[in-house]
């Protein structure tokens, strides 16, 4: 099993969007996939409930009250962390993970908050020793905007160039409503969006 913790204490940066779409990619690739939802808002668990039986199944693990058991047959576990996570809870979830995905939005507020969080978690031994790598994902990026350029410059300055850059599109919101990911969609527009995830998926694999 490979386990990915999607975390950033900043609310609304795309943790659940990244979690559900990563899970969708793994499930479409034929891997036995689960999402452990550690957020009491249960966004990921509710997304799984909305998921059609025609789509590759994704197992939902309720970790809202604490970390639970993971069945041995799971190939990929995606852990969706809550906003405003306490250091202790982050460390508990980190124990369950092989890698961390940190979504960041192109906004000064989000960038500063994310770098402060990175600074904190980089003092933790598994991260400091690079046993558990942190992949930054630039999310909701609009191509050729000043915000996109300044996010990239900002991350480069901290040696955290994004592993993947995910554009802003209603396809994510529309798919989420149906318990689907962009990987459950067909057509050239969906394929172009799926391609943006390839570097992150390669990184994880
Ligand atoms: N790339 C994107 N394009 C368009 N909309 C997006 C994208 N990423 C996220 N969103 C939207 O932004 C909102 C917040 O995203 P999401 O719920 O994934 O963030 P979160 O970090 O899980 O939030 P929370 O901290 O509350 O758990 C949602 O409405 C989601 O649909
Ligand atoms: Mg969420």
Tab-separated table of N, CA and C in Angstrom, residues 113-203:
chain	number	residue	atom	x	y	z
A	113	UNK	N	0.667	31.539	4.473
A	113	UNK	CA	0.215	30.524	5.430
A	113	UNK	C	0.867	29.178	5.122
A	114	UNK	N	0.964	28.849	3.840
A	114	UNK	CA	1.517	27.551	3.448
A	114	UNK	C	2.997	27.451	3.786
A	115	UNK	N	3.722	28.539	3.559
A	115	UNK	CA	5.157	28.510	3.852
A	115	UNK	C	5.393	28.425	5.362
A	116	UNK	N	4.528	29.068	6.131
A	116	UNK	CA	4.635	28.964	7.595
A	116	UNK	C	4.412	27.509	8.016
A	117	UNK	N	3.429	26.851	7.403
A	117	UNK	CA	3.144	25.442	7.712
A	117	UNK	C	4.313	24.558	7.279
A	118	UNK	N	4.842	24.823	6.067
A	118	UNK	CA	5.995	24.049	5.581
A	118	UNK	C	7.172	24.171	6.552
A	119	UNK	N	7.394	25.381	7.024
A	119	UNK	CA	8.479	25.627	7.976
A	119	UNK	C	8.316	24.779	9.230
A	120	UNK	N	7.073	24.660	9.694
A	120	UNK	CA	6.803	23.865	10.905
A	120	UNK	C	7.010	22.379	10.649
A	121	UNK	N	6.434	21.884	9.558
A	121	UNK	CA	6.491	20.428	9.351
A	121	UNK	C	7.892	19.965	8.935
A	122	UNK	N	8.675	20.887	8.391
A	122	UNK	CA	10.038	20.496	8.000
A	122	UNK	C	10.954	20.269	9.198
A	123	UNK	N	10.468	20.608	10.395
A	123	UNK	CA	11.247	20.302	11.598
A	123	UNK	C	10.958	18.876	12.080
A	124	UNK	N	9.923	18.256	11.529
A	124	UNK	CA	9.580	16.880	11.930
A	124	UNK	C	10.533	15.907	11.234
A	125	UNK	N	11.044	14.959	12.012
A	125	UNK	CA	12.119	14.095	11.518
A	125	UNK	C	11.828	13.397	10.178
A	126	UNK	N	10.691	12.720	10.028
A	126	UNK	CA	10.482	12.002	8.754
A	126	UNK	C	10.491	12.919	7.537
A	127	UNK	N	10.097	14.168	7.750
A	127	UNK	CA	10.079	15.121	6.638
A	127	UNK	C	11.477	15.720	6.451
A	128	UNK	N	12.094	16.069	7.566
A	128	UNK	CA	13.449	16.644	7.517
A	128	UNK	C	14.423	15.695	6.833
A	129	UNK	N	14.283	14.393	7.157
A	129	UNK	CA	15.188	13.374	6.598
A	129	UNK	C	14.744	12.916	5.214
A	130	UNK	N	13.659	13.552	4.716
A	130	UNK	CA	13.117	13.241	3.390
A	130	UNK	C	12.632	11.803	3.246
A	131	UNK	N	12.311	11.173	4.375
A	131	UNK	CA	11.697	9.834	4.299
A	131	UNK	C	10.251	9.970	3.835
A	132	UNK	N	9.652	11.111	4.162
A	132	UNK	CA	8.276	11.388	3.738
A	132	UNK	C	8.285	12.707	2.975
A	133	UNK	N	8.391	12.611	1.642
A	133	UNK	CA	8.515	13.843	0.842
A	133	UNK	C	7.224	14.657	0.815
A	134	UNK	N	7.399	15.955	0.654
A	134	UNK	CA	6.259	16.871	0.558
A	134	UNK	C	6.159	17.368	-0.881
A	135	UNK	N	5.043	17.078	-1.519
A	135	UNK	CA	4.803	17.550	-2.888
A	135	UNK	C	3.839	18.721	-2.837
A	136	UNK	N	4.334	19.884	-3.258
A	136	UNK	CA	3.467	21.062	-3.332
A	136	UNK	C	2.693	21.009	-4.646
A	137	UNK	N	1.399	21.275	-4.563
A	137	UNK	CA	0.568	21.334	-5.763
A	137	UNK	C	-0.051	22.725	-5.844
A	138	UNK	N	0.224	23.417	-6.925
A	138	UNK	CA	-0.395	24.723	-7.156
A	138	UNK	C	-1.802	24.464	-7.672
A	139	UNK	N	-2.793	24.942	-6.939
A	139	UNK	CA	-4.186	24.633	-7.298
A	139	UNK	C	-4.956	25.899	-7.672
A	140	UNK	N	-5.955	25.708	-8.523
A	140	UNK	CA	-6.824	26.803	-9.010
A	140	UNK	C	-6.000	27.870	-9.730
A	141	UNK	N	-5.064	27.407	-10.530
A	141	UNK	CA	-4.176	28.326	-11.239
A	141	UNK	C	-4.812	28.713	-12.572
A	142	UNK	N	-4.829	29.999	-12.824
A	142	UNK	CA	-5.295	30.485	-14.128
A	142	UNK	C	-4.070	30.873	-14.932
A	143	UNK	N	-3.906	30.192	-16.064
A	143	UNK	CA	-2.697	30.362	-16.883
A	143	UNK	C	-2.513	31.816	-17.278
A	144	UNK	N	-1.272	32.202	-17.383
A	144	UNK	CA	-0.879	33.540	-17.864
A	144	UNK	C	-1.470	34.677	-17.031
A	145	UNK	N	-1.654	34.428	-15.734
A	145	UNK	CA	-2.080	35.526	-14.858
A	145	UNK	C	-0.901	35.919	-13.975
A	146	UNK	N	-0.994	37.130	-13.443
A	146	UNK	CA	0.060	37.614	-12.569
A	146	UNK	C	0.120	36.747	-11.315
A	147	UNK	N	-1.058	36.356	-10.815
A	147	UNK	CA	-1.121	35.535	-9.599
A	147	UNK	C	-0.403	34.204	-9.808
A	148	UNK	N	-0.566	33.631	-10.998
A	148	UNK	CA	0.088	32.350	-11.301
A	148	UNK	C	1.599	32.519	-11.307
A	149	UNK	N	2.057	33.595	-11.936
A	149	UNK	CA	3.501	33.854	-11.998
A	149	UNK	C	4.064	34.110	-10.609
A	150	UNK	N	3.344	34.897	-9.802
A	150	UNK	CA	3.926	35.211	-8.495
A	150	UNK	C	3.902	33.995	-7.578
A	151	UNK	N	2.926	33.097	-7.745
A	151	UNK	CA	2.940	31.856	-6.942
A	151	UNK	C	4.191	31.036	-7.269
A	152	UNK	N	4.461	30.919	-8.565
A	152	UNK	CA	5.623	30.139	-9.008
A	152	UNK	C	6.932	30.741	-8.472
A	153	UNK	N	7.048	32.055	-8.597
A	153	UNK	CA	8.249	32.741	-8.089
A	153	UNK	C	8.383	32.547	-6.587
A	154	UNK	N	7.264	32.665	-5.903
A	154	UNK	CA	7.243	32.523	-4.440
A	154	UNK	C	7.709	31.131	-4.028
A	155	UNK	N	7.187	30.110	-4.693
A	155	UNK	CA	7.537	28.731	-4.326
A	155	UNK	C	8.990	28.413	-4.667
A	156	UNK	N	9.455	28.924	-5.799
A	156	UNK	CA	10.856	28.710	-6.189
A	156	UNK	C	11.808	29.302	-5.159
A	157	UNK	N	11.416	30.452	-4.656
A	157	UNK	CA	12.205	31.149	-3.643
A	157	UNK	C	12.399	30.273	-2.396
A	158	UNK	N	11.407	29.417	-2.094
A	158	UNK	CA	11.490	28.538	-0.927
A	158	UNK	C	11.886	27.107	-1.313
A	159	UNK	N	12.405	26.948	-2.524
A	159	UNK	CA	12.788	25.623	-3.025
A	159	UNK	C	11.644	24.619	-2.961
A	160	UNK	N	10.455	25.084	-3.249
A	160	UNK	CA	9.297	24.202	-3.257
A	160	UNK	C	8.531	24.349	-4.564
A	161	UNK	N	9.246	24.217	-5.663
A	161	UNK	CA	8.584	24.278	-6.968
A	161	UNK	C	7.442	23.265	-6.979
A	162	UNK	N	6.284	23.631	-7.502
A	162	UNK	CA	5.157	22.698	-7.482
A	162	UNK	C	5.425	21.454	-8.320
A	163	UNK	N	5.027	20.312	-7.785
A	163	UNK	CA	5.146	19.049	-8.526
A	163	UNK	C	4.096	19.031	-9.641
A	164	UNK	N	2.956	19.633	-9.371
A	164	UNK	CA	1.913	19.719	-10.397
A	164	UNK	C	1.195	21.054	-10.270
A	165	UNK	N	0.670	21.515	-11.389
A	165	UNK	CA	-0.110	22.752	-11.423
A	165	UNK	C	-1.486	22.409	-11.977
A	166	UNK	N	-2.482	22.651	-11.151
A	166	UNK	CA	-3.859	22.281	-11.484
A	166	UNK	C	-4.641	23.556	-11.784
A	167	UNK	N	-5.249	23.597	-12.936
A	167	UNK	CA	-5.966	24.823	-13.317
A	167	UNK	C	-7.303	24.948	-12.586
A	168	UNK	N	-7.834	26.146	-12.637
A	168	UNK	CA	-9.179	26.373	-12.090
A	168	UNK	C	-10.200	26.083	-13.184
A	169	UNK	N	-11.114	25.200	-12.913
A	169	UNK	CA	-12.166	24.900	-13.890
A	169	UNK	C	-13.400	24.357	-13.188
A	170	UNK	N	-14.568	24.684	-13.754
A	170	UNK	CA	-15.829	24.208	-13.166
A	170	UNK	C	-15.970	22.699	-13.307
A	171	UNK	N	-15.113	22.093	-14.118
A	171	UNK	CA	-15.180	20.628	-14.276
A	171	UNK	C	-15.012	19.954	-12.913
A	172	UNK	N	-14.164	20.532	-12.056
A	172	UNK	CA	-13.975	19.945	-10.715
A	172	UNK	C	-15.250	20.048	-9.880
A	173	UNK	N	-15.869	21.222	-9.915
A	173	UNK	CA	-17.088	21.407	-9.105
A	173	UNK	C	-18.228	20.549	-9.648
A	174	UNK	N	-18.344	20.485	-10.980
A	174	UNK	CA	-19.412	19.684	-11.583
A	174	UNK	C	-19.204	18.199	-11.280
A	175	UNK	N	-17.962	17.740	-11.426
A	175	UNK	CA	-17.670	16.319	-11.165
A	175	UNK	C	-17.935	16.003	-9.687
A	176	UNK	N	-17.506	16.904	-8.799
A	176	UNK	CA	-17.656	16.675	-7.352
A	176	UNK	C	-19.123	16.477	-6.986
A	177	UNK	N	-19.983	17.221	-7.646
A	177	UNK	CA	-21.418	17.117	-7.353
A	177	UNK	C	-21.935	15.707	-7.631
A	178	UNK	N	-21.316	15.047	-8.608
A	178	UNK	CA	-21.750	13.702	-9.016
A	178	UNK	C	-20.889	12.603	-8.388
A	179	UNK	N	-20.088	12.956	-7.406
A	179	UNK	CA	-19.220	11.940	-6.788
A	179	UNK	C	-18.192	11.399	-7.771
A	180	UNK	N	-17.833	12.244	-8.729
A	180	UNK	CA	-16.889	11.811	-9.764
A	180	UNK	C	-15.613	12.641	-9.689
A	181	UNK	N	-14.587	12.153	-10.403
A	181	UNK	CA	-13.330	12.893	-10.529
A	181	UNK	C	-13.155	13.235	-12.006
A	182	UNK	N	-12.148	14.040	-12.319
A	182	UNK	CA	-11.902	14.341	-13.739
A	182	UNK	C	-11.474	13.078	-14.491
A	183	UNK	N	-10.990	12.094	-13.742
A	183	UNK	CA	-10.551	10.834	-14.369
A	183	UNK	C	-11.735	9.941	-14.747
A	184	UNK	N	-12.918	10.306	-14.293
A	184	UNK	CA	-14.117	9.558	-14.669
A	184	UNK	C	-14.790	10.199	-15.876
A	185	UNK	N	-14.189	11.262	-16.397
A	185	UNK	CA	-14.762	11.995	-17.523
A	185	UNK	C	-14.023	11.647	-18.813
A	186	UNK	N	-14.752	11.668	-19.921
A	186	UNK	CA	-14.161	11.375	-21.232
A	186	UNK	C	-14.109	12.652	-22.055
A	187	UNK	N	-13.359	12.619	-23.141
A	187	UNK	CA	-13.305	13.759	-24.059
A	187	UNK	C	-11.992	14.512	-23.946
A	188	UNK	N	-11.745	15.377	-24.939
A	188	UNK	CA	-10.437	16.023	-25.027
A	188	UNK	C	-10.229	17.033	-23.905
A	189	UNK	N	-11.301	17.729	-23.477
A	189	UNK	CA	-11.161	18.720	-22.395
A	189	UNK	C	-10.747	18.001	-21.110
A	190	UNK	N	-11.399	16.879	-20.827
A	190	UNK	CA	-11.068	16.108	-19.617
A	190	UNK	C	-9.642	15.576	-19.707
A	191	UNK	N	-9.244	15.128	-20.891
A	191	UNK	CA	-7.889	14.561	-21.054
A	191	UNK	C	-6.818	15.616	-20.795
A	192	UNK	N	-7.086	16.844	-21.250
A	192	UNK	CA	-6.112	17.937	-21.038
A	192	UNK	C	-5.969	18.216	-19.543
A	193	UNK	N	-7.069	18.129	-18.823
A	193	UNK	CA	-7.023	18.386	-17.376
A	193	UNK	C	-6.343	17.221	-16.658
A	194	UNK	N	-6.662	15.996	-17.086
A	194	UNK	CA	-6.024	14.808	-16.482
A	194	UNK	C	-4.496	14.879	-16.619
A	195	UNK	N	-4.052	15.411	-17.765
A	195	UNK	CA	-2.598	15.468	-18.030
A	195	UNK	C	-1.867	16.297	-16.974
A	196	UNK	N	-2.565	17.273	-16.397
A	196	UNK	CA	-1.925	18.121	-15.370
A	196	UNK	C	-1.581	17.323	-14.107
A	197	UNK	N	-2.258	16.201	-13.911
A	197	UNK	CA	-2.042	15.378	-12.715
A	197	UNK	C	-0.903	14.386	-12.890
A	198	UNK	N	-0.498	14.171	-14.141
A	198	UNK	CA	0.487	13.115	-14.430
A	198	UNK	C	1.759	13.243	-13.597
A	199	UNK	N	2.358	14.467	-13.479
A	199	UNK	CA	3.599	14.545	-12.687
A	199	UNK	C	3.398	14.175	-11.225
A	200	UNK	N	2.236	14.499	-10.673
A	200	UNK	CA	1.960	14.167	-9.267
A	200	UNK	C	1.790	12.664	-9.093
A	201	UNK	N	1.077	12.052	-10.032
A	201	UNK	CA	0.844	10.602	-9.954
A	201	UNK	C	2.167	9.850	-10.124
A	202	UNK	N	2.993	10.316	-11.051
A	202	UNK	CA	4.316	9.709	-11.241
A	202	UNK	C	5.135	9.852	-9.958
A	203	UNK	N	5.090	11.012	-9.372
A	203	UNK	CA	5.825	11.308	-8.124
A	203	UNK	C	5.401	10.330	-7.023
